[in-house]
Amino acid sequence: MNYYFAPMEGLTGYIYRNAHKAFFNNIDKYFSPFIVANQSERFKTKELNDVLPENNQGIVLIPQILTNNAKDFIHTSKKLKFLGYNEINLNLGCPSGTVVSKNRGSGFLAKREELDAFLDEIFSESITSISVKTRIGKDRCEEFYDLIEIFNKYPIKELIIHPRIQKDFYKNKPNMKIFNDALVLSKNPVCYNGDIFTLKDYKGFSTDFPGVDSLMIGRGLIANPGMVSLIESNIKLNKNSLKDFHDKIYEDYKRVLFGDRNVLCKMKELWLYMIPMFTDNAKYAKKIKKANRLSDYEEAVSSLFREQDV
Ligand SMILES: Cc1cc2nc3c(=O)[nH]c(=O)nc-3n(C[C@H](O)[C@H](O)[C@H](O)COP(=O)(O)O)c2cc1C
């Protein structure tokens, strides 16, 4: 199985990615949170830092672009190619209202003629190979049958399917019937993404879909960064390693972010996913959430690691 770390805006930037690589070293590809391609000649500092080769040494990183404008995709691709990237991922999955209202992300899935013309233009340029991360529709899952005909016209390096529609956000269950049809209908290689949170989920998926050899995991990996070691080698996450992993991310955020508030904000978002792994975690979750100073945060995290198990 090839394991991909899903792009997660605010969570899987280069600080997290480097720590994950250093501690776990079992991810085949990391995908960057989306870069909004626009007319500007230059990347925003945050976006550039995230994809700079010196910030991603030894890591296979696939930068992701969010746009519905082919010219913007192309000139952003050229800049990424210049940095050394040979594959770019197109975001056709983001369900957020502000993105969808501009017909981007999963909003673009409802504009099928425009999407077809967009893909035609970006694939004609062939600056890098292009993979696509998509939902199965905007309003109805049956939209997927029109979408796959469009996708099949282009040499997509990999079609990464999160089988929900935009309207689901992260609710309901992934539609495995449509995913199964995608495997039959797609002329391009397919990767699965969605709701793999436990070893049991993984085993169920690989039993049902033995032919799928690429799996992208997001929230499950943030919750248990050692999930792939568990799947592949039955190695359970060790509390001390998790503490070291946490400390590395925390120290690196303190080094690069301006102000304690920003550091706390980043760490608190991670804990939303990680805290359920701990026994009897409610009291600690509350303390972490309420921490306004680094010292309060450190005390809350230390007591959690000291007093509870994973
Ligand atoms: C906080 C958050 C941020 C995300 N940011 C991105 C993003 O930048 N690009 C993208 O394609 N998907 C993004 N996603 C979607 C994930 O990549 C993934 O498709 C989704 O979480 C489903 O996979 P999972 O069930 O393994 O988490 C984001 C999801 C979450 C919860």
Coordinates of C-alpha atoms and ligand atoms in Angstrom, one line a residue:
M1 CA 0.0 0.0 0.0
N2 CA 1.1 3.6 -0.7
Y3 CA 0.2 5.9 2.1
Y4 CA -0.4 9.6 1.5
F5 CA -0.8 12.2 4.2
A6 CA -3.8 14.3 3.2
P7 CA -3.5 18.1 2.9
M8 CA -5.0 19.8 5.9
E9 CA -5.0 23.6 5.9
G10 CA -3.7 24.9 9.3
L11 CA -2.5 21.5 10.4
T12 CA -0.1 19.8 8.0
G13 CA 2.2 22.6 7.1
Y14 CA 6.0 22.1 6.9
I15 CA 6.6 22.2 10.6
Y16 CA 4.2 19.3 11.2
R17 CA 5.3 17.5 8.1
N18 CA 9.0 17.6 9.0
A19 CA 8.3 16.4 12.6
H20 CA 6.1 13.6 11.2
K21 CA 8.8 12.5 8.7
A22 CA 11.5 12.6 11.4
F23 CA 9.5 10.5 13.9
F24 CA 7.6 8.1 11.7
N25 CA 9.2 8.0 8.2
N26 CA 6.5 5.9 6.6
I27 CA 4.5 8.2 4.3
D28 CA 5.0 7.9 0.6
K29 CA 3.7 11.4 -0.3
Y30 CA 2.7 14.4 1.7
F31 CA 0.3 16.8 0.1
S32 CA 0.6 20.5 0.9
P33 CA -2.5 22.4 2.1
F34 CA -3.9 24.3 -0.9
I35 CA -2.1 27.3 -2.5
V36 CA -4.6 29.7 -4.0
A37 CA -3.5 30.4 -7.5
N38 CA -4.2 33.9 -8.6
Q39 CA -2.8 36.6 -10.9
S40 CA -0.1 37.6 -8.5
E41 CA 3.4 36.9 -9.7
R42 CA 4.6 35.9 -6.2
F43 CA 3.6 33.4 -3.6
K44 CA 2.4 34.6 -0.2
T45 CA 5.2 34.2 2.3
K46 CA 3.3 31.5 4.2
E47 CA 2.7 29.6 1.0
L48 CA 6.3 29.9 -0.2
N49 CA 7.7 28.8 3.1
D50 CA 5.5 25.7 3.0
V51 CA 6.9 24.5 -0.3
L52 CA 10.4 25.8 -0.3
P53 CA 12.7 22.8 -0.9
E54 CA 14.9 23.7 2.1
N55 CA 11.9 23.3 4.3
N56 CA 11.0 19.9 2.9
Q57 CA 14.3 18.0 2.7
G58 CA 14.0 14.3 2.2
I59 CA 10.2 14.6 2.0
V60 CA 8.1 13.7 -1.1
L61 CA 5.8 16.7 -1.2
I62 CA 3.1 17.3 -3.8
P63 CA 2.0 20.9 -3.8
Q64 CA -1.7 21.5 -4.1
I65 CA -3.4 24.3 -6.1
L66 CA -6.9 25.7 -5.6
T67 CA -8.3 27.6 -8.6
N68 CA -10.8 27.5 -11.5
N69 CA -8.7 29.6 -13.7
A70 CA -6.4 27.7 -16.1
K71 CA -4.0 30.6 -16.7
D72 CA -3.5 31.0 -12.9
F73 CA -3.0 27.3 -12.6
I74 CA -0.4 27.3 -15.3
H75 CA 1.7 30.2 -14.1
T76 CA 1.6 28.9 -10.6
S77 CA 2.7 25.5 -11.9
K78 CA 5.6 27.1 -13.6
K79 CA 6.8 28.6 -10.3
L80 CA 6.4 25.3 -8.6
K81 CA 8.2 23.5 -11.3
F82 CA 11.0 26.0 -10.9
L83 CA 11.2 25.0 -7.3
G84 CA 11.7 21.4 -8.4
Y85 CA 8.2 19.9 -8.3
N86 CA 7.2 17.5 -11.0
E87 CA 3.7 16.7 -9.7
I88 CA 0.9 19.2 -8.8
N89 CA -2.4 18.3 -7.2
L90 CA -5.6 20.1 -8.1
N91 CA -8.1 20.7 -5.3
L92 CA -11.6 19.8 -6.4
G93 CA -12.7 18.8 -3.0
C94 CA -12.8 21.8 -0.6
P95 CA -16.3 22.1 0.7
S96 CA -16.0 25.5 2.5
G97 CA -18.6 28.1 1.7
T98 CA -16.2 30.8 0.8
V99 CA -14.4 28.6 -1.7
V100 CA -17.5 27.0 -3.2
S101 CA -19.2 30.3 -3.7
K102 CA -16.4 31.2 -6.1
N103 CA -16.9 27.9 -8.0
R104 CA -13.6 26.6 -6.7
G105 CA -12.8 23.3 -4.9
S106 CA -15.9 21.1 -4.8
G107 CA -17.9 24.1 -6.2
F108 CA -16.1 23.6 -9.5
L109 CA -17.7 20.2 -9.8
A110 CA -21.0 21.8 -10.6
K111 CA -19.6 23.7 -13.5
R112 CA -18.9 20.7 -15.7
E113 CA -18.3 22.5 -19.1
E114 CA -16.0 25.0 -17.5
L115 CA -14.2 22.2 -15.6
D116 CA -13.7 20.3 -18.9
A117 CA -12.3 23.4 -20.6
F118 CA -10.0 24.1 -17.6
L119 CA -8.6 20.6 -17.6
D120 CA -8.2 20.7 -21.4
E121 CA -6.1 23.9 -21.0
I122 CA -3.9 22.8 -18.1
F123 CA -3.3 19.3 -19.5
S124 CA -2.3 20.8 -22.9
E125 CA 0.5 22.7 -21.3
S126 CA 1.9 19.7 -19.5
I127 CA 4.3 21.6 -17.2
T128 CA 4.2 18.9 -14.5
S129 CA 2.1 15.8 -14.1
I130 CA -1.2 16.6 -12.4
S131 CA -3.1 14.6 -9.9
V132 CA -6.7 15.5 -8.9
K133 CA -8.2 15.3 -5.4
T134 CA -12.0 15.3 -5.8
R135 CA -15.3 14.8 -4.1
I136 CA -18.0 12.9 -6.0
G137 CA -20.2 15.8 -6.7
K138 CA -21.5 19.1 -5.4
D139 CA -25.2 18.4 -4.7
R140 CA -25.8 14.8 -5.7
C141 CA -23.6 11.8 -5.7
E142 CA -24.9 10.8 -9.2
E143 CA -23.0 13.8 -10.6
F144 CA -20.0 11.5 -10.3
Y145 CA -21.0 9.7 -13.5
D146 CA -20.7 12.9 -15.6
L147 CA -17.5 13.9 -13.8
I148 CA -15.7 10.6 -14.4
E149 CA -16.4 11.0 -18.2
I150 CA -14.6 14.3 -18.0
F151 CA -11.7 13.0 -15.9
N152 CA -11.2 10.1 -18.3
K153 CA -10.4 12.5 -21.1
Y154 CA -7.1 13.5 -19.4
P155 CA -4.0 11.7 -18.3
I156 CA -4.5 12.3 -14.6
K157 CA -1.5 10.9 -12.6
E158 CA -3.8 9.8 -9.9
L159 CA -7.5 10.5 -9.1
I160 CA -7.8 10.8 -5.3
I161 CA -11.5 10.3 -4.4
H162 CA -13.1 11.4 -1.2
P163 CA -16.5 9.9 -1.8
R164 CA -18.7 12.5 -0.3
I165 CA -20.5 15.5 -1.9
Q166 CA -19.9 19.1 -1.0
K167 CA -23.1 19.3 0.9
D168 CA -21.9 16.5 3.2
F169 CA -18.9 18.5 4.4
Y170 CA -17.6 15.8 6.8
K171 CA -21.0 14.4 7.8
N172 CA -22.7 11.2 6.6
K173 CA -20.6 8.2 5.4
P174 CA -18.4 8.0 2.4
N175 CA -20.4 6.6 -0.5
M176 CA -18.6 3.3 -1.1
K177 CA -20.9 2.2 -3.9
I178 CA -19.9 5.2 -6.0
F179 CA -16.2 4.6 -5.0
N180 CA -16.6 1.0 -6.3
D181 CA -18.0 2.4 -9.6
A182 CA -15.2 4.8 -9.8
L183 CA -12.7 1.9 -9.7
V184 CA -14.5 0.3 -12.6
L185 CA -15.0 3.4 -14.7
S186 CA -11.8 5.4 -14.1
K187 CA -9.1 5.1 -16.8
N188 CA -6.7 6.7 -14.5
P189 CA -5.2 5.2 -11.3
V190 CA -7.5 5.8 -8.3
C191 CA -6.5 6.5 -4.7
Y192 CA -9.1 6.3 -1.8
N193 CA -9.5 9.0 0.9
G194 CA -12.0 9.2 3.7
D195 CA -12.8 8.1 7.3
I196 CA -9.9 5.7 7.9
F197 CA -9.5 6.4 11.7
T198 CA -8.6 3.0 13.1
L199 CA -6.8 -0.3 12.2
K200 CA -10.3 -1.8 12.0
D201 CA -11.3 0.8 9.4
Y202 CA -8.2 0.0 7.4
K203 CA -8.7 -3.7 7.5
G204 CA -12.4 -3.3 6.5
F205 CA -11.3 -1.1 3.6
S206 CA -8.6 -3.4 2.3
T207 CA -10.8 -6.4 2.6
D208 CA -13.5 -4.7 0.5
F209 CA -11.1 -3.2 -2.0
P210 CA -8.1 -5.4 -2.3
G211 CA -7.2 -3.9 -5.7
V212 CA -6.6 -0.3 -4.3
D213 CA -3.0 0.3 -3.6
S214 CA -3.0 4.0 -2.6
L215 CA -4.6 5.4 0.4
M216 CA -4.7 9.0 1.6
I217 CA -5.4 9.6 5.3
G218 CA -6.0 12.9 7.0
R219 CA -7.8 13.2 10.3
G220 CA -6.9 9.6 11.3
L221 CA -3.2 10.4 11.0
I222 CA -3.5 13.6 12.9
A223 CA -5.3 11.8 15.7
N224 CA -2.7 8.9 15.7
P225 CA 0.4 10.0 13.8
G226 CA 1.7 6.4 14.2
M227 CA -1.3 4.9 12.3
V228 CA 0.8 3.7 9.4
S229 CA 3.2 1.9 11.7
L230 CA 0.2 0.3 13.4
I231 CA -1.2 -0.8 10.0
E232 CA 2.0 -2.0 8.5
S233 CA 4.0 -3.4 11.4
N234 CA 1.5 -3.6 14.3
I235 CA 3.6 -1.1 16.2
K236 CA 1.4 0.7 18.7
L237 CA 2.0 4.4 19.4
N238 CA 4.3 4.8 22.4
K239 CA 3.5 7.6 24.8
N240 CA 7.1 8.8 25.1
S241 CA 7.5 9.0 21.4
L242 CA 4.3 10.9 21.1
K243 CA 5.5 13.4 23.7
D244 CA 8.8 13.9 21.8
F245 CA 6.9 14.3 18.6
H246 CA 4.6 16.9 20.3
D247 CA 7.6 18.7 21.8
K248 CA 9.3 19.0 18.4
I249 CA 6.3 20.5 16.8
Y250 CA 5.7 22.9 19.7
E251 CA 9.4 24.0 19.8
D252 CA 9.4 24.5 16.0
Y253 CA 6.2 26.6 16.1
K254 CA 7.7 28.7 18.8
R255 CA 10.7 29.3 16.6
V256 CA 8.8 30.4 13.5
L257 CA 5.5 31.9 14.6
F258 CA 5.1 35.3 15.9
G259 CA 3.5 35.6 19.3
D260 CA 2.4 33.0 21.9
R261 CA -1.2 33.2 20.7
N262 CA -0.4 31.9 17.3
V263 CA 1.6 29.0 18.8
L264 CA -1.3 28.1 21.1
C265 CA -3.8 28.3 18.3
K266 CA -1.8 25.8 16.2
M267 CA -1.3 23.4 19.1
K268 CA -4.9 23.6 20.3
E269 CA -6.1 22.7 16.8
L270 CA -3.9 19.6 16.8
W271 CA -5.2 18.6 20.2
L272 CA -8.8 18.6 19.0
Y273 CA -7.8 15.5 16.9
M274 CA -5.2 13.9 19.3
I275 CA -6.9 14.2 22.6
P276 CA -9.4 11.3 22.1
M277 CA -6.4 8.9 22.0
F278 CA -5.8 9.5 25.7
T279 CA -7.6 7.8 28.6
D280 CA -9.8 9.9 30.8
N281 CA -9.0 13.0 28.7
A282 CA -11.9 15.4 29.4
K283 CA -10.3 17.4 32.2
Y284 CA -7.0 17.8 30.2
A285 CA -8.8 18.8 27.0
K286 CA -10.5 21.6 28.9
K287 CA -7.2 22.8 30.4
I288 CA -5.5 22.8 27.0
K289 CA -8.4 24.6 25.4
K290 CA -8.5 27.3 28.2
A291 CA -4.7 27.9 28.2
N292 CA -3.9 31.5 27.4
R293 CA -0.2 31.4 28.3
L294 CA 2.5 29.0 27.1
S295 CA 3.2 28.1 30.7
D296 CA -0.4 27.0 31.3
Y297 CA -0.4 25.1 28.1
E298 CA 2.9 23.3 29.0
E299 CA 1.5 22.4 32.4
A300 CA -1.7 21.0 30.9
V301 CA 0.2 18.9 28.4
S302 CA 2.8 17.6 30.9
S303 CA 0.1 16.5 33.3
L304 CA -1.8 14.7 30.5
F305 CA 1.3 12.8 29.5
R306 CA 2.3 12.1 33.1
E307 CA -1.1 11.0 34.4
Q308 CA -2.8 9.3 31.4
D309 CA -2.1 6.6 28.8
V310 CA -2.6 6.4 25.1
Ligands
LIG1 C1 -9.1 21.1 9.0 C2 -9.1 20.5 7.6 C3 -8.3 21.1 6.6 C4 -8.3 20.6 5.3 N1 -7.5 21.2 4.3 C5 -7.5 20.7 3.1 C6 -6.7 21.3 2.0 O1 -6.0 22.3 2.2 N2 -6.8 20.7 0.8 C7 -7.5 19.5 0.5 O2 -7.5 19.0 -0.6 N3 -8.3 19.0 1.5 C8 -8.3 19.5 2.7 N4 -9.0 18.9 3.7 C9 -9.6 17.6 3.5 C10 -8.7 16.4 3.8 O3 -7.5 16.5 3.0 C11 -9.4 15.1 3.6 O4 -9.8 15.0 2.3 C12 -10.6 14.9 4.5 O5 -10.2 15.2 5.9 C13 -11.1 13.4 4.4 O6 -10.1 12.5 4.8 P1 -10.0 11.9 6.3 O7 -11.3 11.3 6.6 O8 -8.9 10.9 6.1 O9 -9.7 13.0 7.2 C14 -9.0 19.4 5.0 C15 -9.8 18.8 6.0 C16 -9.8 19.3 7.3 C17 -10.6 18.7 8.4

